Amino acid sequence: MAITALGLCARCLARAQTSRSLQVDPSAFPKIRITRPPQPTVVSRHSRRQIQSQEFKPFVPPSPASLPKAAPPKTYPRTRRWTRRLLYLALGLGAVYEVGQYFLYASLTRSARTFWLGLVVATDYKINFRAHPPLADSIQALHNRNAERLFDLLRTNGGLYLKIGQAIAMQSAILPPEFQKMFSKMFDDAPQNEWKDAEKVILEDFGRTPEELFGVSFSGDPARGVVERTARASASVAQVHWARLASGEEVAIKIQKREIAQQVGWDLWTFNLVPYISERLLLETDFVNEADNSERMANLVAGEPRLRGRVYIPKVYRELSSKRVMTAEWIEGVRLWDKETLTRPWHGRWREGSPGCQGTPLNPPDRQTVAEIIRNHPLKEHLKPNRDWWKGRDGEGGLGVSLKDCMQTMVDLFSAQMFLWGWCHCDPHPGNIFIRRLPSGEPELVLIDHGLYVHMQPEFRHQYSLFWKSLMTFDNKTIGDIVRSWGINNPDFFASATLLRPYTGGDNSTSAGIKRTMSVKEQQERHYEMQQQMRKGIREMLADEKKWPRELIFIGRNMRIVQGNNQYLGAPVNRIKIMGSWASRSLVDSPDLSYRERLLNFGRHLLFKFVLFSSDVVFYSSKVAQYFGRKKNLEDDMEASMKKVAGDMGFELNHNVFEG
């Protein structure tokens, strides 16, 4: 495009025209034509003006009639519906949680936690239980992490979960070693509830306060009794408080933890246990049942000359007991696991027993001293006097009793329960057994905690006695007939499980069969194959579960604990011989048999006693070896043999159930 310009630039020319001092005539300058290459035309939107040709009219809003029909507003019904549902769900879950926490004592939360863990463990084993687990380093690592999960669940949930964990621990020999090691910690003391919770239980059961019921005072009144508000012991279901009644008698008040009554039903439903086991565990939370068992056992012991004076059952105060509260005589004694205190020399007076032996009254505490302690330490009082004068001035004394006599009394007691009376205490761990010294220097065994018992019907008890007697005489035909009537297909396996040592009189069919099917493979594959064979062997042993006596579950628990106690004390007695002798003798003394049967059994018993002589030879040979420095005892030897047999059958035994 060609443009025409003056000699002066346009801006200067404009300035010159507007200036008053300079008048310039544009015609005086020549015109110069400059030709430039064409440039693109850029038109700014601001440089273009729109020309409004219409007449200006002020803005007038349109009338509603002229407007189109309004569109309906967007309501988002699906979003609102799901928001409302989530809100209702959150409110419902919150309400259920609050009800479960404050009215059901977290039963719903504990059950949900249990179901979730069961799902996790089942999925873990479903995926990884194989020779080479895809999500675990080894089968042992798989067992270890699931044992930790289960242990944490039982300890977190507490209550009856701890009791079930202890029951599993006592039968943990059939579990992998990772579970055995973890469950040995189940016997630690459980946390105790505050006194206000215990006070509520007493008020709910009796309609009276502890002061009114027991005649005690928390203000230091010397004319009334006292009670310690801090528990002396706490277990999974209850805790025990020491008290002195206004009459001067010292008692142990066993108070069920307040949450147990609400939790027990949910817990048993959650675990979905065998009905027989659920019934036993439920009875253990009924202290009226425990009082009945305690009084029945006291009468049975008093009527048996071989145990009278050697075993003591604490007195129960029925008027101060209920379904959740049991008041019994306070026991001063030494726990069975305190070997050093049991065997140290006696520093007390000659021909005098330890405090409370044979039910003698305990020397009462000084009332003025007790009142002063209550006033100065109202919440953490320790009011029970120390009665350890028999330890001497240096405190280094003991009961001076024989461990052999202690274990002899213990095995005699539980053998009589199984073979003679048919009422078997199923929780005889060392914490439930006290030892006191009689004036004669002999030990007195005190048995407490009578909540868990099983009753053996006469027919089953006679069969069980004959089974034990046949084990000692290698009467394989009788053994086979009895166990098959119980629905058990392999007498050899069951005999070893009963004796807690390998049964050498059978045909060893179980272990031999498993060995034949085992192949020599690398360690992980062999471990997996062993456990698979163990599961198969147990299924084959229980040919007919309907015939299997459920009492054997708890009888086996009893024998397992007794065996553990004997082993812990150094195997001072021949446990198997004592039990076999009681089994044979019970067939003579049982009032359920006819006189003719009892007379025939007496002749067989005399022959049986002669046969037991061989057992004594083995036992005393082991004791002689111990005397000359051998560290292991007979129970250790039997355990080692049992572990070897068990290893061939696919599982590992760990008999140290009281560790931790």
XYZ file of C-alpha atoms in Angstrom:
660
model
C 0.000 0.000 0.000
C 1.317 3.418 -0.901
C 1.124 6.271 1.566
C 1.909 10.052 1.179
C 3.848 11.892 3.881
C 5.247 15.331 4.342
C 8.862 16.130 4.907
C 8.087 16.462 8.577
C 6.693 13.600 10.401
C 3.015 13.662 11.099
C 3.487 14.008 14.879
C 5.750 17.015 14.498
C 3.418 18.584 12.020
C 0.509 18.184 14.384
C 2.454 19.804 17.161
C 3.389 22.607 14.894
C -0.187 23.232 13.891
C -1.342 23.389 17.465
C 1.433 25.734 18.511
C 0.591 29.434 18.568
C 4.175 30.489 18.006
C 4.677 28.621 14.767
C 2.391 28.772 11.683
C 3.283 26.232 9.021
C 1.764 26.024 5.555
C 1.628 22.425 4.443
C 1.638 23.493 0.768
C 5.155 24.809 1.144
C 6.573 21.340 1.468
C 6.895 19.008 -1.429
C 4.918 15.820 -1.440
C 6.956 12.619 -1.234
C 5.456 9.259 -2.225
C 6.822 6.285 -0.298
C 5.973 2.831 -1.412
C 6.170 -0.022 1.127
C 5.367 -3.673 0.821
C 1.835 -4.584 1.805
C 1.312 -5.324 5.527
C -1.440 -7.429 7.080
C -4.266 -5.410 8.327
C -4.854 -5.787 12.066
C -8.090 -4.448 13.246
C -8.492 -4.219 17.001
C -11.844 -4.973 18.469
C -11.550 -1.719 20.355
C -10.929 0.254 17.149
C -14.155 -1.005 15.519
C -17.258 0.842 16.631
C -20.797 -0.414 16.297
C -23.243 2.078 15.010
C -26.599 1.999 16.842
C -29.215 3.010 14.322
C -32.308 2.364 16.459
C -33.904 4.890 18.649
C -32.818 4.727 22.284
C -35.343 3.091 24.519
C -34.940 2.483 28.238
C -34.753 -1.200 29.379
C -38.139 -2.623 30.325
C -38.250 -6.118 32.006
C -40.372 -8.626 30.102
C -43.715 -9.571 31.530
C -43.966 -13.038 33.189
C -46.539 -14.104 30.651
C -44.078 -13.551 27.815
C -41.408 -15.759 29.389
C -41.110 -19.488 28.452
C -41.970 -22.207 30.991
C -39.231 -22.570 33.623
C -37.144 -25.773 33.573
C -37.343 -27.892 36.781
C -34.336 -27.480 39.125
C -31.722 -30.285 39.330
C -32.370 -32.251 42.522
C -29.752 -35.093 42.257
C -32.086 -37.754 43.786
C -29.520 -40.608 43.641
C -26.877 -38.581 45.474
C -29.347 -37.509 48.131
C -30.630 -41.063 48.524
C -27.169 -42.564 49.052
C -26.144 -39.721 51.340
C -29.217 -40.389 53.450
C -28.474 -44.128 53.506
C -24.867 -43.602 54.575
C -26.007 -41.203 57.274
C -28.548 -43.716 58.613
C -25.943 -46.488 58.466
C -23.419 -44.377 60.382
C -26.018 -43.454 63.000
C -27.101 -47.105 63.303
C -23.548 -48.390 63.673
C -22.802 -45.683 66.206
C -25.887 -46.592 68.227
C -25.049 -50.294 68.097
C -21.474 -49.550 69.165
C -22.600 -47.422 72.105
C -25.146 -50.023 73.216
C -22.524 -52.753 72.907
C -19.957 -50.759 74.853
C -22.102 -49.642 77.764
C -24.826 -52.271 78.040
C -23.205 -55.412 76.598
C -19.670 -54.579 77.750
C -18.160 -54.508 74.252
C -19.546 -57.957 73.406
C -20.485 -56.915 69.873
C -17.092 -55.321 69.257
C -15.294 -58.370 70.607
C -17.395 -60.704 68.459
C -16.790 -58.612 65.347
C -13.073 -58.593 66.110
C -13.151 -62.380 66.433
C -15.003 -62.943 63.161
C -12.627 -60.624 61.329
C -9.578 -62.414 62.703
C -11.084 -65.785 61.805
C -11.543 -64.589 58.235
C -7.970 -63.283 58.047
C -6.423 -66.460 59.510
C -8.547 -68.774 57.357
C -7.617 -66.829 54.220
C -3.955 -66.812 55.191
C -3.880 -70.589 55.642
C -5.955 -71.183 52.509
C -3.405 -69.313 50.418
C -0.142 -70.185 52.149
C -0.489 -73.621 53.765
C 1.640 -75.495 51.267
C 5.213 -76.684 50.915
C 6.371 -73.335 49.475
C 4.004 -70.570 50.708
C 3.680 -67.738 48.160
C 3.192 -65.023 50.827
C 5.359 -66.371 53.655
C 8.968 -67.380 54.076
C 8.037 -70.814 55.428
C 5.242 -72.761 57.108
C 6.850 -71.933 60.461
C 6.597 -68.212 59.680
C 2.945 -68.739 58.695
C 2.215 -70.459 62.032
C 4.104 -67.806 63.982
C 2.226 -64.785 62.618
C -1.161 -66.447 63.061
C -0.267 -67.539 66.598
C 0.546 -63.901 67.403
C -2.753 -62.781 65.900
C -4.753 -65.270 67.937
C -2.838 -64.540 71.136
C -3.366 -60.782 70.749
C -7.083 -61.356 70.166
C -7.493 -63.465 73.312
C -5.559 -61.021 75.505
C -7.364 -57.977 74.048
C -10.855 -59.429 74.427
C -10.126 -60.817 77.905
C -12.794 -62.498 80.028
C -13.836 -65.913 78.811
C -11.426 -65.567 75.886
C -8.563 -65.916 78.380
C -10.182 -69.015 79.862
C -10.520 -70.544 76.392
C -6.918 -69.604 75.669
C -5.781 -71.400 78.810
C -7.778 -74.462 77.780
C -6.057 -74.378 74.384
C -2.683 -73.950 76.100
C -3.184 -77.093 78.174
C -3.874 -79.070 74.973
C -1.258 -77.235 72.911
C 0.883 -80.353 72.487
C -1.074 -81.159 69.322
C -0.517 -77.646 67.951
C 2.511 -76.428 66.000
C 5.414 -75.324 68.248
C 4.854 -71.677 67.317
C 1.405 -71.853 68.935
C 2.770 -73.785 71.933
C 5.346 -71.115 72.708
C 2.856 -68.265 72.353
C 0.094 -69.879 74.432
C 2.395 -70.639 77.366
C 1.881 -66.952 78.302
C -1.862 -67.438 78.808
C -1.375 -68.156 82.529
C -0.217 -64.634 83.400
C -2.456 -62.715 85.803
C -5.343 -60.888 84.157
C -6.035 -57.182 84.830
C -8.295 -56.585 87.833
C -11.397 -54.410 87.959
C -11.764 -51.444 90.277
C -13.492 -51.874 93.630
C -16.502 -49.850 92.516
C -17.262 -52.524 89.896
C -16.934 -55.306 92.471
C -19.177 -53.341 94.815
C -21.874 -53.115 92.122
C -21.825 -56.913 91.661
C -22.357 -57.430 95.399
C -25.163 -54.872 95.466
C -26.891 -56.419 92.441
C -26.705 -59.988 93.791
C -27.549 -59.372 97.453
C -29.305 -56.015 97.470
C -26.885 -54.925 100.195
C -23.607 -53.064 100.276
C -20.364 -54.852 101.243
C -20.478 -53.082 104.618
C -23.949 -54.476 105.314
C -23.320 -57.964 103.904
C -19.922 -58.726 105.434
C -20.150 -56.474 108.486
C -17.051 -54.510 107.493
C -16.074 -50.872 107.828
C -14.040 -48.645 105.545
C -13.646 -45.925 108.174
C -11.534 -47.895 110.651
C -14.242 -48.927 113.128
C -12.407 -51.525 115.311
C -15.671 -53.255 116.240
C -16.368 -54.255 112.645
C -14.568 -56.330 110.017
C -12.379 -55.108 107.175
C -11.918 -55.902 103.505
C -9.117 -55.071 101.103
C -10.400 -53.163 98.109
C -7.344 -54.140 96.062
C -7.633 -57.711 94.811
C -5.049 -60.229 95.977
C -5.395 -62.204 92.750
C -7.120 -61.640 89.427
C -8.028 -64.296 86.874
C -9.918 -64.297 83.599
C -13.390 -64.559 85.170
C -13.086 -63.278 88.747
C -10.834 -61.627 91.293
C -10.234 -62.432 94.957
C -10.271 -59.986 97.898
C -9.097 -60.706 101.438
C -11.519 -59.852 104.249
C -11.923 -60.370 107.995
C -15.513 -60.728 109.152
C -16.835 -59.152 112.329
C -16.611 -62.633 113.900
C -12.837 -62.637 113.308
C -12.861 -65.264 110.548
C -10.693 -64.505 107.545
C -12.271 -65.193 104.175
C -11.505 -64.989 100.468
C -14.261 -63.156 98.575
C -14.286 -64.273 94.969
C -16.162 -61.686 92.902
C -16.986 -62.242 89.269
C -16.002 -59.416 86.966
C -19.103 -57.428 86.173
C -18.820 -57.695 82.410
C -18.582 -61.505 82.350
C -22.325 -62.147 82.770
C -23.098 -60.152 79.617
C -20.122 -61.385 77.630
C -20.244 -65.128 78.267
C -23.224 -65.864 76.024
C -21.816 -63.867 73.129
C -18.363 -65.380 73.572
C -19.571 -68.981 73.527
C -21.757 -68.246 70.494
C -18.825 -66.585 68.735
C -16.464 -69.510 69.308
C -19.175 -72.018 68.345
C -17.600 -74.661 70.584
C -18.730 -78.233 71.063
C -21.914 -77.999 73.206
C -20.359 -80.109 75.971
C -17.383 -77.751 76.246
C -19.658 -74.698 76.217
C -21.717 -76.163 79.064
C -18.586 -76.777 81.168
C -17.261 -73.263 80.589
C -20.660 -71.740 81.314
C -20.877 -73.659 84.601
C -17.494 -72.247 85.554
C -19.070 -68.777 85.704
C -21.746 -70.039 88.129
C -20.344 -69.773 91.664
C -23.275 -71.711 93.132
C -22.092 -74.657 91.045
C -18.545 -74.086 92.307
C -19.742 -74.101 95.908
C -21.595 -77.375 95.256
C -18.463 -78.954 93.775
C -16.340 -77.752 96.675
C -18.626 -79.181 99.342
C -19.067 -82.473 97.457
C -15.298 -82.898 97.167
C -14.819 -82.095 100.862
C -17.280 -84.855 101.769
C -15.619 -87.357 99.413
C -12.174 -86.634 100.834
C -13.446 -86.918 104.398
C -14.910 -90.338 103.577
C -11.712 -91.767 102.057
C -9.212 -93.013 104.701
C -6.293 -92.905 102.239
C -6.750 -89.146 101.739
C -8.292 -87.974 105.008
C -5.832 -85.694 106.807
C -3.658 -85.306 103.701
C -6.040 -83.205 101.566
C -7.998 -80.129 102.659
C -10.894 -78.399 100.889
C -11.694 -74.845 102.090
C -14.996 -74.190 103.800
C -17.659 -72.267 101.843
C -19.861 -69.617 103.494
C -23.194 -70.216 101.780
C -24.954 -67.249 103.375
C -22.324 -64.949 101.845
C -22.307 -66.572 98.402
C -24.387 -66.140 95.252
C -24.183 -66.863 91.545
C -21.438 -64.256 91.078
C -19.949 -64.012 94.568
C -18.411 -66.855 96.568
C -17.015 -66.486 100.067
C -14.680 -69.227 101.272
C -12.131 -69.786 103.994
C -8.880 -67.891 103.491
C -5.910 -70.208 102.905
C -2.374 -69.496 104.073
C 0.060 -71.734 102.237
C 2.809 -72.101 99.662
C 2.019 -72.512 95.986
C 3.070 -75.779 94.417
C 5.407 -74.033 91.987
C 7.548 -72.557 94.820
C 9.934 -75.502 95.120
C 12.518 -73.639 97.173
C 10.089 -72.568 99.900
C 8.616 -76.068 100.030
C 11.956 -77.764 100.618
C 13.903 -75.261 102.759
C 14.402 -76.243 106.441
C 11.551 -75.618 108.871
C 12.370 -72.759 111.293
C 9.139 -72.903 113.240
C 8.517 -74.606 116.564
C 8.717 -78.366 116.907
C 5.456 -80.291 116.484
C 3.727 -77.192 115.163
C 2.203 -76.824 111.738
C 2.124 -73.877 109.390
C -0.664 -71.272 109.789
C -4.160 -72.644 109.178
C -3.192 -76.301 108.768
C -6.074 -78.743 109.342
C -8.425 -75.757 109.510
C -7.016 -74.284 112.730
C -8.031 -70.610 113.255
C -5.573 -67.979 112.082
C -4.209 -65.521 114.610
C -6.251 -62.306 114.188
C -4.627 -59.020 113.156
C -4.425 -56.163 115.666
C -7.625 -54.153 115.268
C -6.064 -50.814 116.220
C -3.266 -51.303 113.690
C -5.783 -52.152 110.989
C -7.880 -49.083 111.827
C -4.805 -46.868 111.573
C -3.872 -48.319 108.174
C -7.387 -47.694 106.856
C -7.339 -44.072 107.990
C -3.888 -43.364 106.538
C -4.173 -45.386 103.309
C -7.869 -45.540 102.388
C -7.396 -46.751 98.818
C -4.246 -48.910 98.870
C -4.529 -50.692 102.151
C -2.818 -54.042 102.807
C -4.585 -55.230 105.890
C -3.815 -58.956 105.969
C -1.034 -59.648 108.471
C 2.099 -61.447 107.345
C 2.293 -64.912 108.879
C 5.774 -65.961 107.864
C 7.214 -66.495 111.350
C 7.976 -70.089 110.340
C 10.665 -68.765 107.972
C 12.788 -67.633 110.927
C 14.369 -64.291 111.679
C 16.429 -64.268 108.502
C 13.447 -65.216 106.357
C 15.388 -68.080 104.782
C 13.266 -70.913 106.164
C 10.675 -73.028 104.432
C 8.075 -75.721 105.059
C 10.680 -78.481 105.109
C 8.376 -80.972 103.365
C 9.186 -83.684 100.847
C 8.385 -83.055 97.182
C 7.757 -86.779 96.850
C 5.076 -86.651 99.549
C 3.497 -83.607 97.889
C 3.264 -85.288 94.485
C 2.183 -88.599 96.001
C -0.768 -86.847 97.636
C -1.593 -84.968 94.448
C -1.556 -88.047 92.192
C -3.549 -90.015 94.795
C -6.187 -87.281 94.956
C -6.762 -86.947 91.233
C -6.605 -90.706 90.698
C -9.357 -91.131 93.284
C -11.402 -88.466 91.508
C -11.092 -90.230 88.148
C -11.248 -93.900 89.049
C -13.147 -94.070 92.348
C -15.547 -91.136 92.657
C -16.159 -90.054 89.064
C -15.937 -86.342 89.926
C -12.826 -84.917 88.295
C -11.331 -81.471 88.969
C -10.167 -80.267 85.551
C -8.036 -77.247 86.426
C -5.326 -78.492 88.854
C -2.576 -76.142 87.704
C 0.004 -75.078 90.346
C -1.836 -71.836 91.117
C -4.826 -73.804 92.431
C -2.812 -75.971 94.823
C -1.399 -74.848 98.183
C 0.887 -76.848 100.439
C 0.845 -76.496 104.246
C 2.910 -78.286 106.880
C 1.177 -80.531 109.386
C 2.464 -80.824 112.987
C 3.855 -84.241 112.022
C 6.028 -82.632 109.357
C 3.997 -84.151 106.514
C 2.553 -81.947 103.740
C -1.123 -81.068 103.542
C -2.474 -80.358 100.053
C -5.168 -77.677 99.743
C -7.207 -77.698 96.534
C -9.064 -74.513 95.524
C -11.037 -73.269 92.485
C -13.675 -75.973 92.042
C -15.518 -74.356 89.136
C -14.555 -76.805 86.375
C -15.521 -80.432 87.067
C -16.701 -83.296 84.885
C -18.846 -86.146 86.108
C -18.040 -89.641 84.845
C -20.994 -92.019 84.729
C -20.341 -95.375 86.507
C -20.225 -97.423 83.292
C -17.731 -95.082 81.639
C -15.673 -94.846 84.853
C -15.411 -98.648 85.080
C -14.365 -98.814 81.433
C -11.753 -96.110 81.954
C -10.349 -97.890 85.027
C -10.134 -101.183 83.134
C -8.521 -99.384 80.193
C -5.776 -98.003 82.439
C -5.222 -101.367 84.098
C -4.952 -103.006 80.684
C -2.369 -100.444 79.592
C -0.119 -101.561 82.439
C -0.450 -105.259 81.577
C -0.334 -104.882 77.756
C -3.799 -106.430 77.441
C -4.226 -105.284 73.852
C -7.472 -107.136 73.263
C -9.220 -105.393 76.165
C -7.731 -102.054 75.137
C -8.990 -102.499 71.586
C -12.494 -103.509 72.681
C -12.837 -100.512 75.018
C -11.545 -97.807 72.694
C -13.564 -99.096 69.756
C -16.699 -98.855 71.882
C -15.729 -95.178 72.281
C -15.579 -94.699 68.496
C -11.746 -94.692 68.375
C -10.230 -96.651 65.509
C -6.578 -96.751 66.580
C -5.871 -98.132 70.100
C -2.115 -97.659 69.740
C -2.375 -93.925 69.129
C -4.928 -93.358 71.890
C -2.940 -95.420 74.415
C 0.131 -93.236 73.865
C -1.963 -90.072 74.218
C -3.424 -91.357 77.495
C -0.116 -92.399 79.059
C 1.616 -89.248 77.794
C 4.420 -91.547 76.705
C 4.804 -94.020 73.833
C 2.747 -97.153 74.349
C 5.155 -100.006 73.571
C 2.706 -102.868 73.964
C 0.767 -102.249 70.751
C 1.550 -102.845 67.108
C 2.756 -99.272 66.408
C 0.465 -99.244 63.384
C -0.022 -95.482 63.323
C 3.617 -94.406 63.341
C 4.651 -97.260 61.041
C 1.966 -96.382 58.519
C 2.940 -92.749 58.495
C 6.623 -93.564 58.103
C 5.870 -95.728 55.076
C 4.025 -92.894 53.371
C 6.710 -90.325 54.153
C 9.222 -89.601 51.420
C 12.660 -88.069 51.831
C 12.294 -84.503 50.627
C 13.675 -81.126 51.485
C 12.876 -79.710 54.920
C 9.896 -77.501 54.074
C 8.163 -80.158 51.999
C 8.770 -82.755 54.713
C 7.356 -80.421 57.377
C 4.242 -79.791 55.281
C 3.762 -83.484 54.527
C 4.130 -84.378 58.219
C 1.371 -81.998 59.243
C -0.899 -83.271 56.494
C -0.351 -86.833 57.712
C -1.048 -85.763 61.303
C -4.438 -84.338 60.319
C -5.251 -87.507 58.408
C -4.181 -89.689 61.352
C -6.433 -87.854 63.806
C -9.406 -88.114 61.455
C -8.820 -91.834 61.060
C -8.453 -92.337 64.814
C -11.887 -90.851 65.512
C -13.853 -93.356 63.485
C -17.199 -92.428 65.062
C -17.337 -89.052 66.806
C -20.832 -89.722 68.157
C -19.513 -92.541 70.372
C -16.508 -90.602 71.592
C -16.915 -89.704 75.312
C -16.729 -85.927 75.654
C -15.432 -86.325 79.223
C -12.087 -87.439 77.780
C -11.422 -83.835 76.719
C -11.247 -82.625 80.314
C -9.853 -85.854 81.800
C -6.933 -85.547 79.399
C -6.492 -81.941 80.514
C -6.344 -83.071 84.152
C -3.747 -85.754 83.477
C -1.708 -83.380 81.349
C -1.504 -80.833 84.167
C -0.679 -83.492 86.778
C 2.073 -84.815 84.519
C 3.416 -81.272 84.088
C 3.438 -80.723 87.856
C 5.330 -83.977 88.444
C 7.864 -83.113 85.765
C 8.321 -79.588 87.138
C 9.118 -80.939 90.619
C 11.676 -83.381 89.213
C 9.421 -86.468 88.830
C 9.705 -87.530 92.503
C 6.987 -90.215 92.078
C 6.110 -92.892 89.533
C 2.934 -91.246 88.302
C 1.854 -93.983 85.907
C 2.255 -96.724 88.511
C 0.210 -94.788 91.088
C -2.586 -94.106 88.628
C -2.592 -97.714 87.421
C -2.793 -98.960 91.013
C -5.773 -96.673 91.755
C -7.464 -97.804 88.536
C -7.150 -101.459 89.543
C -8.119 -100.846 93.160
C -11.196 -98.816 92.185
C -12.639 -101.912 90.513
C -12.514 -103.536 93.963
C -13.777 -100.592 96.025
C -16.458 -99.240 93.679
C -19.895 -99.512 95.338
C -21.512 -99.592 91.877
C -20.273 -103.174 91.257
C -21.732 -106.354 92.670
C -19.932 -108.225 95.468
C -19.068 -111.049 93.067
C -17.453 -108.648 90.582
C -15.564 -106.893 93.344
C -14.262 -110.209 94.719
C -13.028 -111.317 91.299
C -11.399 -107.908 90.769
C -9.633 -108.207 94.146
C -7.820 -111.353 93.001
C -6.879 -109.659 89.752
C -5.691 -106.641 91.700
C -3.237 -108.728 93.728
C -1.796 -110.158 90.511
C -1.673 -106.661 89.056
C 0.352 -105.357 92.001
C 2.983 -107.993 91.284
C 3.117 -106.957 87.619
C 3.723 -103.329 88.642
C 7.027 -104.368 90.178
C 8.637 -104.028 86.728
C 7.515 -100.408 86.611
C 9.268 -99.791 89.922
C 12.508 -101.217 88.522
C 12.484 -98.657 85.686
C 11.531 -95.791 88.027
C 14.197 -96.455 90.654
C 16.842 -97.000 87.999
C 16.081 -93.480 86.786
C 16.282 -92.133 90.366
C 19.685 -93.763 90.891
C 20.926 -92.176 87.679
C 19.654 -88.800 88.918
C 21.490 -89.277 92.203
C 24.770 -89.753 90.370
C 24.388 -86.541 88.408
C 22.030 -87.257 85.548
C 19.929 -84.130 85.072
C 16.926 -85.732 83.376
C 14.212 -87.599 85.281
C 11.791 -90.324 84.274
C 9.164 -87.836 83.096
C 11.818 -86.166 80.928
C 12.739 -89.516 79.371
C 9.096 -90.315 78.639
C 8.606 -86.866 77.169
C 11.641 -87.274 74.906
C 10.320 -90.621 73.683
C 6.874 -89.138 73.162
C 8.339 -86.251 71.192
C 10.151 -88.695 68.908
C 6.991 -90.675 68.244
C 5.014 -87.466 67.763
C 7.611 -86.175 65.319
C 7.207 -89.297 63.233
C 3.448 -88.732 63.307
C 3.606 -85.172 62.054
C 3.575 -82.807 65.020
C 5.844 -81.504 67.745
C 5.236 -81.665 71.468
C 6.121 -78.945 73.944
C 5.282 -79.940 77.492
C 6.569 -76.779 79.166
C 3.039 -75.421 79.506
C 3.734 -73.412 82.648
C 6.525 -71.285 81.196
C 5.822 -67.581 81.529
